[in-house]
CSV table of C-alpha atoms in Angstrom, one decimal:
chain,number,residue,atom,x,y,z
A,1243,MET,CA,-21.8,10.1,24.1
A,1244,GLN,CA,-25.3,10.9,24.1
A,1245,ASP,CA,-27.9,8.6,22.8
A,1246,MET,CA,-28.8,10.2,19.4
A,1247,ILE,CA,-26.6,11.9,16.8
A,1248,ASN,CA,-27.9,14.3,14.2
A,1249,TYR,CA,-27.1,12.6,10.8
A,1250,LYS,CA,-27.3,15.7,9.2
A,1251,HIS,CA,-24.6,17.2,11.2
A,1252,LEU,CA,-22.8,13.9,10.7
A,1253,LYS,CA,-23.2,14.4,6.9
A,1254,TYR,CA,-21.5,17.9,7.2
A,1255,PHE,CA,-18.7,16.6,9.1
A,1256,TRP,CA,-18.1,13.8,6.6
A,1257,VAL,CA,-18.0,16.0,3.8
A,1258,VAL,CA,-15.6,18.4,5.4
A,1259,ALA,CA,-13.2,15.4,6.5
A,1260,HIS,CA,-13.1,14.3,2.7
A,1261,GLU,CA,-12.8,17.8,1.3
A,1262,GLY,CA,-10.2,19.0,3.8
A,1263,SER,CA,-11.8,22.4,4.5
A,1264,ILE,CA,-15.0,24.0,5.4
A,1265,ALA,CA,-14.8,26.2,2.3
A,1266,GLN,CA,-14.5,23.3,-0.1
A,1267,ALA,CA,-17.3,21.5,1.8
A,1268,SER,CA,-19.4,24.7,1.4
A,1269,SER,CA,-19.0,24.6,-2.3
A,1270,ARG,CA,-19.9,21.0,-2.6
A,1271,LEU,CA,-22.9,21.2,-0.4
A,1272,ASN,CA,-24.0,24.5,-1.6
A,1273,ILE,CA,-24.4,25.7,2.1
A,1274,THR,CA,-22.6,28.7,3.7
A,1275,PRO,CA,-19.3,28.0,5.6
A,1276,GLN,CA,-20.9,29.7,8.8
A,1277,THR,CA,-23.9,27.1,8.6
A,1278,ILE,CA,-21.4,24.2,8.4
A,1279,SER,CA,-19.2,25.6,11.1
A,1280,GLY,CA,-22.1,25.9,13.3
A,1281,GLN,CA,-23.4,22.3,12.6
A,1282,LEU,CA,-20.0,21.1,13.3
A,1283,SER,CA,-19.8,22.7,16.8
A,1284,LEU,CA,-23.2,21.1,17.7
A,1285,LEU,CA,-21.9,17.8,16.6
A,1286,GLU,CA,-18.8,18.0,18.7
A,1287,GLU,CA,-20.9,19.2,21.6
A,1288,ARG,CA,-23.2,16.3,21.3
A,1289,ILE,CA,-20.3,13.8,21.0
A,1290,GLY,CA,-18.1,15.6,23.6
A,1291,CYS,CA,-14.8,15.9,21.7
A,1292,ALA,CA,-13.1,17.9,19.1
A,1293,LEU,CA,-13.3,16.5,15.5
A,1294,PHE,CA,-10.7,18.7,14.1
A,1295,GLU,CA,-7.5,20.6,14.8
A,1296,LYS,CA,-6.3,23.7,13.0
A,1297,GLU,CA,-3.3,23.1,10.6
A,1298,GLY,CA,-2.2,26.3,9.0
A,1299,ARG,CA,-5.2,27.7,7.2
A,1300,GLY,CA,-6.9,24.4,6.9
A,1301,LEU,CA,-8.0,21.5,9.2
A,1302,ARG,CA,-7.0,17.9,10.1
A,1303,LEU,CA,-8.7,15.3,11.7
A,1304,SER,CA,-8.2,14.7,15.5
A,1305,ASP,CA,-7.9,11.3,16.7
A,1306,ASP,CA,-11.3,11.2,17.7
A,1307,GLY,CA,-12.2,12.7,14.3
A,1308,ARG,CA,-10.5,9.7,12.5
A,1309,LEU,CA,-12.5,7.2,14.6
A,1310,VAL,CA,-15.8,9.0,13.8
A,1311,LEU,CA,-14.8,9.2,10.1
A,1312,ARG,CA,-14.4,5.4,10.0
A,1313,TYR,CA,-17.9,5.0,11.3
A,1314,ALA,CA,-19.3,7.8,9.0
A,1315,ASP,CA,-17.8,6.2,5.9
A,1316,GLU,CA,-19.6,3.0,6.8
A,1317,ILE,CA,-22.9,4.7,7.7
A,1318,PHE,CA,-23.0,6.7,4.3
A,1319,GLU,CA,-21.7,3.7,2.1
A,1320,LEU,CA,-24.6,1.6,3.7
A,1321,GLY,CA,-27.0,4.5,3.0
A,1322,SER,CA,-25.7,4.6,-0.7
A,1323,GLU,CA,-26.2,0.8,-1.1
A,1324,LEU,CA,-29.7,0.8,0.4
A,1325,ALA,CA,-30.7,3.6,-2.3
A,1326,ASP,CA,-29.3,1.5,-4.7
A,1327,VAL,CA,-31.3,-1.5,-3.7
A,1328,ILE,CA,-34.6,0.2,-3.2
A,1329,LEU,CA,-34.2,2.2,-6.5
A,1330,GLY,CA,-33.0,-0.7,-8.6
A,1331,SER,CA,-29.9,1.2,-9.6
A,1332,ARG,CA,-27.2,-1.3,-8.6
A,1333,GLY,CA,-24.0,-1.4,-10.9
A,1334,VAL,CA,-24.5,2.3,-12.2
A,1335,GLY,CA,-20.9,3.5,-12.8
A,1336,PRO,CA,-17.8,2.0,-11.6
A,1337,ALA,CA,-16.7,2.3,-8.0
A,1338,ASP,CA,-13.3,3.9,-7.2
A,1339,PHE,CA,-10.6,1.5,-5.8
A,1340,ILE,CA,-7.5,3.5,-4.8
A,1341,VAL,CA,-4.3,1.0,-4.1
A,1342,ALA,CA,-1.0,2.6,-2.8
A,1343,ALA,CA,2.2,0.7,-3.0
A,1344,SER,CA,5.5,1.4,-1.2
A,1345,SER,CA,7.9,2.8,-4.1
A,1346,GLY,CA,10.4,0.0,-3.3
A,1347,LEU,CA,8.1,-2.9,-4.3
A,1348,PRO,CA,9.0,-4.2,-7.8
A,1349,LYS,CA,6.3,-3.0,-10.2
A,1350,THR,CA,5.9,-6.3,-11.7
A,1351,ILE,CA,4.9,-8.1,-8.4
A,1352,VAL,CA,2.6,-5.1,-7.6
A,1353,HIS,CA,0.9,-5.5,-10.9
A,1354,LYS,CA,0.4,-9.3,-10.1
A,1355,ILE,CA,-1.0,-8.6,-6.6
A,1356,ILE,CA,-3.5,-6.0,-7.8
A,1357,ALA,CA,-4.6,-7.5,-11.2
A,1358,PRO,CA,-7.2,-9.9,-9.5
A,1359,ALA,CA,-9.1,-6.8,-8.4
A,1360,LEU,CA,-10.0,-6.1,-11.9
A,1361,LYS,CA,-11.8,-9.4,-12.4
A,1362,ILE,CA,-14.4,-9.2,-9.9
A,1363,ASP,CA,-18.1,-9.1,-10.8
A,1364,HIS,CA,-18.3,-5.3,-9.5
A,1365,GLU,CA,-17.0,-2.7,-11.9
A,1366,ILE,CA,-14.4,-0.7,-10.4
A,1367,ARG,CA,-12.0,2.1,-11.5
A,1368,LEU,CA,-8.6,1.4,-10.1
A,1369,SER,CA,-6.1,4.2,-9.2
A,1370,SER,CA,-2.5,3.1,-8.4
A,1371,LEU,CA,-0.3,5.4,-6.3
A,1372,GLU,CA,3.1,5.0,-4.7
A,1373,GLY,CA,5.2,6.6,-2.1
A,1374,SER,CA,6.9,5.9,1.3
A,1375,VAL,CA,4.9,3.6,3.7
A,1376,GLU,CA,4.7,6.4,6.2
A,1377,SER,CA,3.0,8.8,3.8
A,1378,LEU,CA,0.6,6.1,2.5
A,1379,LEU,CA,-0.5,5.0,5.9
A,1380,ALA,CA,-1.5,8.6,6.6
A,1381,ASP,CA,-3.5,8.6,3.5
A,1382,LEU,CA,-5.1,5.4,4.5
A,1383,ALA,CA,-5.9,6.7,8.1
A,1384,VAL,CA,-8.1,9.6,6.4
A,1385,HIS,CA,-9.5,7.2,3.9
A,1386,LYS,CA,-7.6,8.9,0.7
A,1387,VAL,CA,-6.6,5.4,-0.2
A,1388,ASP,CA,-8.3,1.8,0.3
A,1389,LEU,CA,-5.3,-0.3,0.5
A,1390,VAL,CA,-1.6,0.0,1.1
A,1391,LEU,CA,0.8,-2.6,-0.2
A,1392,SER,CA,4.2,-2.8,1.5
A,1393,ASP,CA,6.9,-5.5,2.6
A,1394,ILE,CA,6.7,-4.3,6.3
A,1395,PRO,CA,3.7,-4.6,8.6
A,1396,VAL,CA,2.1,-1.5,10.2
A,1397,THR,CA,3.0,-1.5,13.9
A,1398,GLY,CA,1.9,0.4,17.0
A,1399,ALA,CA,4.9,2.6,16.7
A,1400,LEU,CA,2.9,4.6,14.0
A,1401,SER,CA,-0.2,6.4,15.3
A,1402,VAL,CA,-2.3,4.7,12.6
A,1403,LYS,CA,-5.3,2.5,13.2
A,1404,ALA,CA,-4.9,-0.1,10.5
A,1405,TYR,CA,-4.6,-3.9,10.0
A,1406,ASN,CA,-2.0,-6.3,8.4
A,1407,HIS,CA,-3.1,-8.9,5.8
A,1408,PHE,CA,-0.1,-11.1,5.1
A,1409,LEU,CA,-0.3,-12.0,1.5
A,1410,GLY,CA,2.8,-14.1,1.3
A,1411,GLU,CA,6.6,-14.3,1.0
A,1412,SER,CA,9.3,-15.0,-1.6
A,1413,GLY,CA,12.9,-15.7,-1.6
A,1414,ILE,CA,15.1,-13.6,-3.9
A,1415,THR,CA,16.8,-14.6,-7.2
A,1416,PHE,CA,19.8,-12.8,-9.0
A,1417,PHE,CA,19.6,-11.7,-12.4
A,1418,ALA,CA,22.2,-10.2,-15.0
A,1419,LEU,CA,22.8,-10.1,-18.8
A,1420,PRO,CA,23.7,-13.6,-19.9
A,1421,GLU,CA,27.4,-13.0,-20.1
A,1422,LEU,CA,27.5,-11.9,-16.4
A,1423,ALA,CA,24.9,-14.6,-15.3
A,1424,GLN,CA,27.3,-17.1,-16.9
A,1425,LYS,CA,30.3,-15.7,-15.0
A,1426,TYR,CA,28.6,-15.8,-11.5
A,1427,ARG,CA,26.4,-18.9,-11.9
A,1428,LYS,CA,29.0,-21.6,-11.4
A,1429,THR,CA,30.1,-20.8,-7.9
A,1430,PHE,CA,26.9,-18.8,-6.6
A,1431,PRO,CA,26.6,-17.4,-3.8
A,1432,ALA,CA,30.3,-17.2,-3.2
A,1433,SER,CA,30.7,-15.5,-6.5
A,1434,LEU,CA,28.7,-12.5,-5.1
A,1435,HIS,CA,32.0,-11.4,-3.4
A,1436,ASN,CA,33.4,-8.5,-5.4
A,1437,ALA,CA,30.7,-8.8,-7.9
A,1438,PRO,CA,29.2,-5.6,-9.3
A,1439,LEU,CA,25.6,-5.3,-7.6
A,1440,LEU,CA,22.6,-3.0,-8.1
A,1441,LEU,CA,20.6,-2.7,-4.8
A,1442,PRO,CA,17.6,-1.2,-3.3
A,1443,THR,CA,18.5,1.6,-0.7
A,1444,SER,CA,19.1,0.7,2.8
A,1445,GLN,CA,15.6,2.0,3.9
A,1446,HIS,CA,14.0,-1.0,2.5
A,1447,GLU,CA,13.4,-4.0,4.4
A,1448,ILE,CA,14.8,-6.5,2.0
A,1449,ARG,CA,18.1,-4.6,1.7
A,1450,LYS,CA,18.3,-5.0,5.4
A,1451,GLU,CA,17.8,-8.8,5.2
A,1452,PHE,CA,20.3,-9.2,2.4
A,1453,ASP,CA,22.9,-7.0,4.3
A,1454,PHE,CA,22.5,-9.5,7.3
A,1455,TRP,CA,22.9,-12.3,5.0
A,1456,LEU,CA,26.1,-10.9,3.5
A,1457,SER,CA,27.5,-10.1,7.1
A,1458,ASP,CA,26.9,-13.6,8.4
A,1459,ARG,CA,28.9,-15.1,5.4
A,1460,ASN,CA,31.5,-12.4,5.3
A,1461,ILE,CA,30.8,-11.6,1.4
A,1462,ARG,CA,31.4,-8.1,0.4
A,1463,PRO,CA,30.2,-7.2,-3.1
A,1464,ASN,CA,31.1,-4.1,-5.1
A,1465,ILE,CA,28.0,-2.1,-4.7
A,1466,VAL,CA,27.9,-0.2,-8.0
A,1467,ALA,CA,24.7,1.8,-7.3
A,1468,GLN,CA,21.7,1.9,-5.1
A,1469,PHE,CA,18.0,2.6,-6.2
A,1470,ASP,CA,15.0,3.8,-4.1
A,1471,ASP,CA,12.7,2.8,-7.5
A,1472,SER,CA,12.8,-0.7,-8.3
A,1473,ALA,CA,12.0,0.0,-12.1
A,1474,LEU,CA,15.2,2.2,-12.4
A,1475,LEU,CA,17.2,-0.4,-10.7
A,1476,LYS,CA,16.0,-3.0,-13.3
A,1477,SER,CA,16.7,-0.8,-16.2
A,1478,PHE,CA,20.2,-0.2,-15.2
A,1479,GLY,CA,20.6,-3.9,-14.8
A,1480,GLN,CA,19.1,-4.4,-18.4
A,1481,SER,CA,22.0,-2.0,-19.5
A,1482,GLY,CA,24.7,-4.4,-18.0
A,1483,LEU,CA,26.0,-2.0,-15.2
A,1484,GLY,CA,25.7,-5.1,-12.8
A,1485,ALA,CA,23.7,-7.9,-11.3
A,1486,PHE,CA,20.4,-7.4,-9.2
A,1487,PHE,CA,17.9,-9.4,-7.2
A,1488,MET,CA,14.1,-9.5,-7.2
A,1489,PRO,CA,11.5,-11.7,-5.7
A,1490,THR,CA,11.8,-15.5,-6.9
A,1491,ALA,CA,8.1,-15.3,-7.4
A,1492,ILE,CA,8.6,-13.1,-10.6
A,1493,THR,CA,11.6,-14.9,-12.2
A,1494,LYS,CA,10.0,-15.6,-15.5
A,1495,ASN,CA,8.6,-12.1,-15.9
A,1496,ILE,CA,11.9,-10.4,-15.3
A,1497,GLU,CA,13.8,-12.7,-17.7
A,1498,ASP,CA,11.2,-12.2,-20.5
A,1499,THR,CA,10.8,-8.4,-20.0
A,1500,PHE,CA,14.3,-7.4,-19.4
A,1501,GLY,CA,16.5,-9.8,-21.4
A,1502,VAL,CA,18.3,-11.1,-18.3
A,1503,GLU,CA,19.0,-14.5,-16.9
A,1504,ALA,CA,18.5,-15.8,-13.4
A,1505,PHE,CA,21.9,-17.1,-12.0
A,1506,GLY,CA,21.1,-18.0,-8.3
A,1507,ASP,CA,18.4,-18.1,-5.7
A,1508,LEU,CA,18.7,-17.2,-2.1
A,1509,PRO,CA,15.4,-18.8,-0.7
A,1510,ASP,CA,16.5,-17.9,3.0
A,1511,VAL,CA,16.4,-14.1,2.3
A,1512,LYS,CA,12.9,-13.5,2.1
A,1513,GLN,CA,10.7,-10.6,1.1
A,1514,LYS,CA,7.3,-10.6,2.7
A,1515,PHE,CA,4.1,-8.7,1.3
A,1516,TYR,CA,1.3,-7.2,3.2
A,1517,ALA,CA,-2.0,-5.7,2.3
A,1518,ILE,CA,-2.7,-3.0,5.0
A,1519,SER,CA,-6.3,-1.9,5.3
A,1520,ALA,CA,-8.6,0.2,7.6
A,1521,GLU,CA,-10.6,-3.0,8.2
A,1522,ARG,CA,-9.7,-5.8,10.5
A,1523,LYS,CA,-12.1,-8.2,8.5
A,1524,ILE,CA,-11.8,-8.2,4.8
A,1525,ARG,CA,-15.1,-7.1,3.3
A,1526,HIS,CA,-14.2,-5.0,0.2
A,1527,PRO,CA,-14.7,-7.6,-2.8
A,1528,ALA,CA,-11.6,-6.1,-4.6
A,1529,ILE,CA,-9.4,-6.6,-1.4
A,1530,ALA,CA,-10.7,-9.9,-1.0
A,1531,ALA,CA,-9.8,-10.8,-4.6
A,1532,ILE,CA,-6.4,-9.5,-4.0
A,1533,PHE,CA,-5.8,-11.4,-0.8
A,1534,ASN,CA,-7.0,-14.7,-2.1
A,1535,SER,CA,-5.3,-14.7,-5.3
A,1536,ALA,CA,-1.9,-14.0,-3.6
A,1537,ARG,CA,-2.4,-16.7,-1.2
A,1538,ALA,CA,-3.6,-19.3,-3.5
A,1539,SER,CA,-1.3,-18.8,-6.5
A,1540,LEU,CA,1.1,-15.9,-6.6
A,1541,PHE,CA,2.8,-16.9,-3.2
A,1542,ALA,CA,1.5,-20.5,-3.1
A,1543,ASN,CA,5.0,-21.9,-2.9
């Protein structure tokens, strides 16, 4: 890479990357598409690599483009902060903070993990999304989200440069309506054999851990239904269709909200929780609040 980068060219690249196309960037910047395309070509020539690849009628970032975008985000964020300091306009309007959670994570625990972000000194506007871990990490790579919550860490198998921040772990607790809970409590966990269970689908890590536990003990429950969405699973449990498990860390919330009773703990079957960000070192105040609160209270035990 040569010594100097034209920051106007970098700004055009930054806008195109976030808007997703030259046409949309043109509308935002009020500059002709031809001008933007020409400036992008000059930037690519300057740094010696292609920043975008064609995808249908649009563009997607190349691997080099994603790397450059990370630096561009930091550069223009710092520039914005500098302008705020000099102009004395700190705190004008809330900053967007976008958190995406794996669809299999219990909504109650996602709420408890995220909530501390709303108590920091900085005013933020929270957006919460959910989906598969793979799709969420893809959004993280192009800065569409600030943080991904997952029960599995990101690994080198995925071509995404992201960093795991371990929040903590929790054993699991079984719940059911009072009459079912009373029936299965006395001889738990042997009572799970032939018991009607509502379980997460096998794509979720905690289901795999539970299946291993069952296999080791030769326990074969009656799996009544499987769910990808934890909220739906709990709703069916509330209706009396069967027993279900959730992280022990939210036992009281589950009992109070769904009118069910806990009837047994499996501390050896652990669900782990990770906050995945594009930063190796946590600097974002909302992410820091999430991390510190999870480690200090939610998963302290």
